[in-house]
mmCIF file of C-alpha atoms in Angstrom:
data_model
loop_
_atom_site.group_PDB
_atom_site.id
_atom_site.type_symbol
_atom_site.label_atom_id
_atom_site.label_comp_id
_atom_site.label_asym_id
_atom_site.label_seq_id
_atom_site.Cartn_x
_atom_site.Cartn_y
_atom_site.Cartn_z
ATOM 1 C CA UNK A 1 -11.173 -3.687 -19.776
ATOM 2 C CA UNK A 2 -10.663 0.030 -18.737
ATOM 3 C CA UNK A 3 -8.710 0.651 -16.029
ATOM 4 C CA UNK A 4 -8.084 3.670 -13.302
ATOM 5 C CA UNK A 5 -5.770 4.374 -10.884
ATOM 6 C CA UNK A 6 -6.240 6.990 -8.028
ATOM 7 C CA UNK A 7 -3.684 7.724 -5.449
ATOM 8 C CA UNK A 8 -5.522 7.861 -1.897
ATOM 9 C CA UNK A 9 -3.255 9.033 0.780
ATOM 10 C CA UNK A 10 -2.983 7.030 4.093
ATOM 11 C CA UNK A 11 -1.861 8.137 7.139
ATOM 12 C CA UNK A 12 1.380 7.747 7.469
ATOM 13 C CA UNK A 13 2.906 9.842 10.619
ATOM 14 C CA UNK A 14 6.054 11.789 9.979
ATOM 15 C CA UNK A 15 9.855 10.892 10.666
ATOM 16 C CA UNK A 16 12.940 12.497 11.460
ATOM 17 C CA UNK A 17 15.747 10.957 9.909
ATOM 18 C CA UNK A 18 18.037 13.903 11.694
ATOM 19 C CA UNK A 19 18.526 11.229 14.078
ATOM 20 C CA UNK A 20 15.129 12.493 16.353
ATOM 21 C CA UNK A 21 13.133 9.294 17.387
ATOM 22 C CA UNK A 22 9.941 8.394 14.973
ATOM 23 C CA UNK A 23 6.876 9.775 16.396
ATOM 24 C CA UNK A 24 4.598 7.264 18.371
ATOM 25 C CA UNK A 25 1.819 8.541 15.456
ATOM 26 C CA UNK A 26 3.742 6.259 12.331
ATOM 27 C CA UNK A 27 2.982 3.288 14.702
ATOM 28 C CA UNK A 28 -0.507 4.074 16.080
ATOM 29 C CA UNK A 29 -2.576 5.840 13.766
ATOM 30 C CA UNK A 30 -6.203 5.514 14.971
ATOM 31 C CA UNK A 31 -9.639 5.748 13.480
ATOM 32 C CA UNK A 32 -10.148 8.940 13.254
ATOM 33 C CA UNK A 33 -6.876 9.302 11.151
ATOM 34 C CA UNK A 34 -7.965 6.369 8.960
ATOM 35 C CA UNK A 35 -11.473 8.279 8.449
ATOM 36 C CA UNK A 36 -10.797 10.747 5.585
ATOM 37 C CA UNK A 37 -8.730 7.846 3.214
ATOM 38 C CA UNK A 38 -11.663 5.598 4.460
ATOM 39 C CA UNK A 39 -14.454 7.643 3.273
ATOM 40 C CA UNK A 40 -12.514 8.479 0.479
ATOM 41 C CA UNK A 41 -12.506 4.939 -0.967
ATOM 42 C CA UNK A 42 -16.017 4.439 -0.075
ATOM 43 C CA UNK A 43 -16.921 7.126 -2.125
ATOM 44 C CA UNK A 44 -14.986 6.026 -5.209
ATOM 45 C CA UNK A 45 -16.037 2.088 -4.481
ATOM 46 C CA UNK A 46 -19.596 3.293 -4.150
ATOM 47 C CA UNK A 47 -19.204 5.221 -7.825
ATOM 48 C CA UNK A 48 -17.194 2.616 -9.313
ATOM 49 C CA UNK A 49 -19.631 -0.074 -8.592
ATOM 50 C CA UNK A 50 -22.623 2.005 -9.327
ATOM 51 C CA UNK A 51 -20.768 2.285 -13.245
ATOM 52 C CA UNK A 52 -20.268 -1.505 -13.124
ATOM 53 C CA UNK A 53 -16.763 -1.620 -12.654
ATOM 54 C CA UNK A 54 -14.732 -3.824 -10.419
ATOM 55 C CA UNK A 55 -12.513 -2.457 -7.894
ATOM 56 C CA UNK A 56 -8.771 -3.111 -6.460
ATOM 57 C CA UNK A 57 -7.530 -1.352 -3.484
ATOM 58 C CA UNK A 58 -3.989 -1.989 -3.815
ATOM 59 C CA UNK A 59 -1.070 -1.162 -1.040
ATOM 60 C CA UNK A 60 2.190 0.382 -2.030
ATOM 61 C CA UNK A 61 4.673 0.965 1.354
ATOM 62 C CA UNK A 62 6.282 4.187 2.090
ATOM 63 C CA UNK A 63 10.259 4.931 2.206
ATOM 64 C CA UNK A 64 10.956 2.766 5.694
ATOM 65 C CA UNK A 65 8.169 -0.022 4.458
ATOM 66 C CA UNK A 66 9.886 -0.699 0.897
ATOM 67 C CA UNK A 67 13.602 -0.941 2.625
ATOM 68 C CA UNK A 68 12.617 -2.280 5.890
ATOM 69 C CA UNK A 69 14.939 -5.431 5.123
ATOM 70 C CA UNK A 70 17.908 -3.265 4.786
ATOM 71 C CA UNK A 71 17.129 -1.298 8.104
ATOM 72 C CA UNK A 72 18.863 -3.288 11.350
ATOM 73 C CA UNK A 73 17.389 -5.750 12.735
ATOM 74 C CA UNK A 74 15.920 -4.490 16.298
ATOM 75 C CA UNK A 75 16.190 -0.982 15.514
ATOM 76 C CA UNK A 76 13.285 1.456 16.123
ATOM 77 C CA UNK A 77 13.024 2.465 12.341
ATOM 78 C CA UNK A 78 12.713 -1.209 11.278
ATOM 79 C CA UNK A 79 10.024 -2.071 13.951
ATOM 80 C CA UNK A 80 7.875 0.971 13.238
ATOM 81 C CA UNK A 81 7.880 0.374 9.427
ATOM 82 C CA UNK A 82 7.052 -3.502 9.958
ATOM 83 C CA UNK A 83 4.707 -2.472 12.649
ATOM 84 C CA UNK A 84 3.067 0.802 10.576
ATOM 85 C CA UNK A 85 2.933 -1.680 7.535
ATOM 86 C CA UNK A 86 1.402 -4.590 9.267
ATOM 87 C CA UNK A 87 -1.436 -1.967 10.130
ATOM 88 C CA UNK A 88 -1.873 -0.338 7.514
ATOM 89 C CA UNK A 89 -2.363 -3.801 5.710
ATOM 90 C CA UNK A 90 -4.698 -5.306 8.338
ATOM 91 C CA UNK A 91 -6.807 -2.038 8.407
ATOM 92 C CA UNK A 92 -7.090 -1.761 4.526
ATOM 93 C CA UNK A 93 -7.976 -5.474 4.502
ATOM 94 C CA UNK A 94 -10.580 -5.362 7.130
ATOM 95 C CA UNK A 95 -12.077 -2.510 5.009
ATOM 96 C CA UNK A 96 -12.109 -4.643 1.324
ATOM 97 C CA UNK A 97 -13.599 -7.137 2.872
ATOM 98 C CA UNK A 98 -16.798 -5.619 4.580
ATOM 99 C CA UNK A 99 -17.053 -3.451 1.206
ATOM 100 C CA UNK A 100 -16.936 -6.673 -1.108
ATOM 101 C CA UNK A 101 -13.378 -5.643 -2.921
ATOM 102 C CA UNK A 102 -10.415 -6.898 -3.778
ATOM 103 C CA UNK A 103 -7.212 -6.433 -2.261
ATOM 104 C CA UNK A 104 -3.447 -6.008 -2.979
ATOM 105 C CA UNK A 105 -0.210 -5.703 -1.183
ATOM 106 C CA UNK A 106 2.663 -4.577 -3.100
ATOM 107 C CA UNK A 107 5.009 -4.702 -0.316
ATOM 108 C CA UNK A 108 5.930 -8.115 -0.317
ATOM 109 C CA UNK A 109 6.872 -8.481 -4.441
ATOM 110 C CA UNK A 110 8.489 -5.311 -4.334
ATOM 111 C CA UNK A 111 11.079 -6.629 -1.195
ATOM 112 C CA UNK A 112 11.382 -9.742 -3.010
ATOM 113 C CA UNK A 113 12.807 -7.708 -6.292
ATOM 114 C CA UNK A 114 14.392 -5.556 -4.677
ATOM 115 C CA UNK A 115 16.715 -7.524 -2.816
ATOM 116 C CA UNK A 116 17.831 -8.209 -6.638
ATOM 117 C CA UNK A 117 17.697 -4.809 -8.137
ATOM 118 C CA UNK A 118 16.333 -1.579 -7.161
ATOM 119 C CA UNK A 119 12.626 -1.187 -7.980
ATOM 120 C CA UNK A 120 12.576 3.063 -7.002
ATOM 121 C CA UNK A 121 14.152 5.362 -8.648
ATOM 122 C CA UNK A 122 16.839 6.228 -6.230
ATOM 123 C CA UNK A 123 17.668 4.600 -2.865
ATOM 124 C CA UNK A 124 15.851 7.414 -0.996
ATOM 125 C CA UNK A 125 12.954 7.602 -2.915
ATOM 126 C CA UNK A 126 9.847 5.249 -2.770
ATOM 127 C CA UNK A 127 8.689 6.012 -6.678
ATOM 128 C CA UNK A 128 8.789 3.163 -8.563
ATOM 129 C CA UNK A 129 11.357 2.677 -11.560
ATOM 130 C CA UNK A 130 10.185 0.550 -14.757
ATOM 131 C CA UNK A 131 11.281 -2.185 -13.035
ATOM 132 C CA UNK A 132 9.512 -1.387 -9.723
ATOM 133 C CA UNK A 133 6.304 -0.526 -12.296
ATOM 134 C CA UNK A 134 6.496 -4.276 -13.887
ATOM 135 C CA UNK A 135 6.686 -5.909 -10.389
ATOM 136 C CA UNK A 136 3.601 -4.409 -9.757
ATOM 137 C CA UNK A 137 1.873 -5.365 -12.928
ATOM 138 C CA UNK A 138 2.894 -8.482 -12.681
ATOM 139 C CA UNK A 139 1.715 -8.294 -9.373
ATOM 140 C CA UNK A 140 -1.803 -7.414 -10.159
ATOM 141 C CA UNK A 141 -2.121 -9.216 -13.407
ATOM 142 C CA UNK A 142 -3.691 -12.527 -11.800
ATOM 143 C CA UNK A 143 -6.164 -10.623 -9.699
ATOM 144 C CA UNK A 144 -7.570 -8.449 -12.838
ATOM 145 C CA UNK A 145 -7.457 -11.884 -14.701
ATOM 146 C CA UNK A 146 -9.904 -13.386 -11.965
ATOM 147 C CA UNK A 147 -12.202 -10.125 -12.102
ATOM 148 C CA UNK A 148 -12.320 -10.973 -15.927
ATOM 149 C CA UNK A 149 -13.754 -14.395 -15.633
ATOM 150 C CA UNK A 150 -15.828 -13.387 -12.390
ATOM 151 C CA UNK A 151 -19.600 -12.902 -12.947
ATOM 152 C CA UNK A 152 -20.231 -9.091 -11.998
ATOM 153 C CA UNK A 153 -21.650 -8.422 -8.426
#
């Protein structure tokens, strides 16, 4: 099974952590900023399955996303990374499903290890350490398993 990963770049707003307020954009990116990654992995699905390959979109969070649990509770940061995750996740799944693809959310196995042990490579970085790498295999491993035994489409 050959494999190939290709970063696609969501939008993703910016932030001020000089103590300015997030901008409203993190929280309500709309369709037209969505357009560009969209077409993006249309392109590559549309290639991919023209080759005979099966695809995976998968989700990794940004900074305020992977330590949202360690944020206060209440506090703007927290709610616009829950909020900016929860649609970036609904959006991306919406979009796997009318292309026919399968789909993967890091976020949740990653908060789950890393209320053990750090899965970056430093606390204010999102880059994933070995650890943080093998979470994610691990994460993916039963859904390339199932695209093994699958019939192709």
């Amino acid at each position: 099974v050959q494999t190939c990963a290709l970063p696609i770049y969501l939008p993703r707003g910016r932030i001020n952590f000089a103590g300015h307020p997030l901008t409203s954009s993190l929280l309500h990116a709309d369709d037209q900023d969505w357009q560009p990654a969209l077409d993006g992995l249309s392109r590559i699905i549309e290639m991919a399955k023209g080759a005979g390959a099966r695809v995976v979109i998968a989700y990794y969070p940004d900074l305020l996303q992977l330590y949202a649990d360690g944020l206060g509770a209440g506090s703007l940061e927290r709610d616009a990374a829950v909020q900016a995750h929860s649609n970036g996740v609904r959006r991306l799944r919406e979009f796997t499903t009318e292309k026919a693809v399968d789909f993967l959310d890091y976020t949740p196995a990653l908060w789950a290890a890393n209320r053990d042990r750090q899965v970056t490579e430093t606390d204010t970085d999102y880059h994933p350490n070995d650890f943080g790498v093998e979470v994610m295999v691990n994460s993916v491993l039963p859904i390339i398993s199932e695209l093994i035994r699958r019939p192709p489409s």
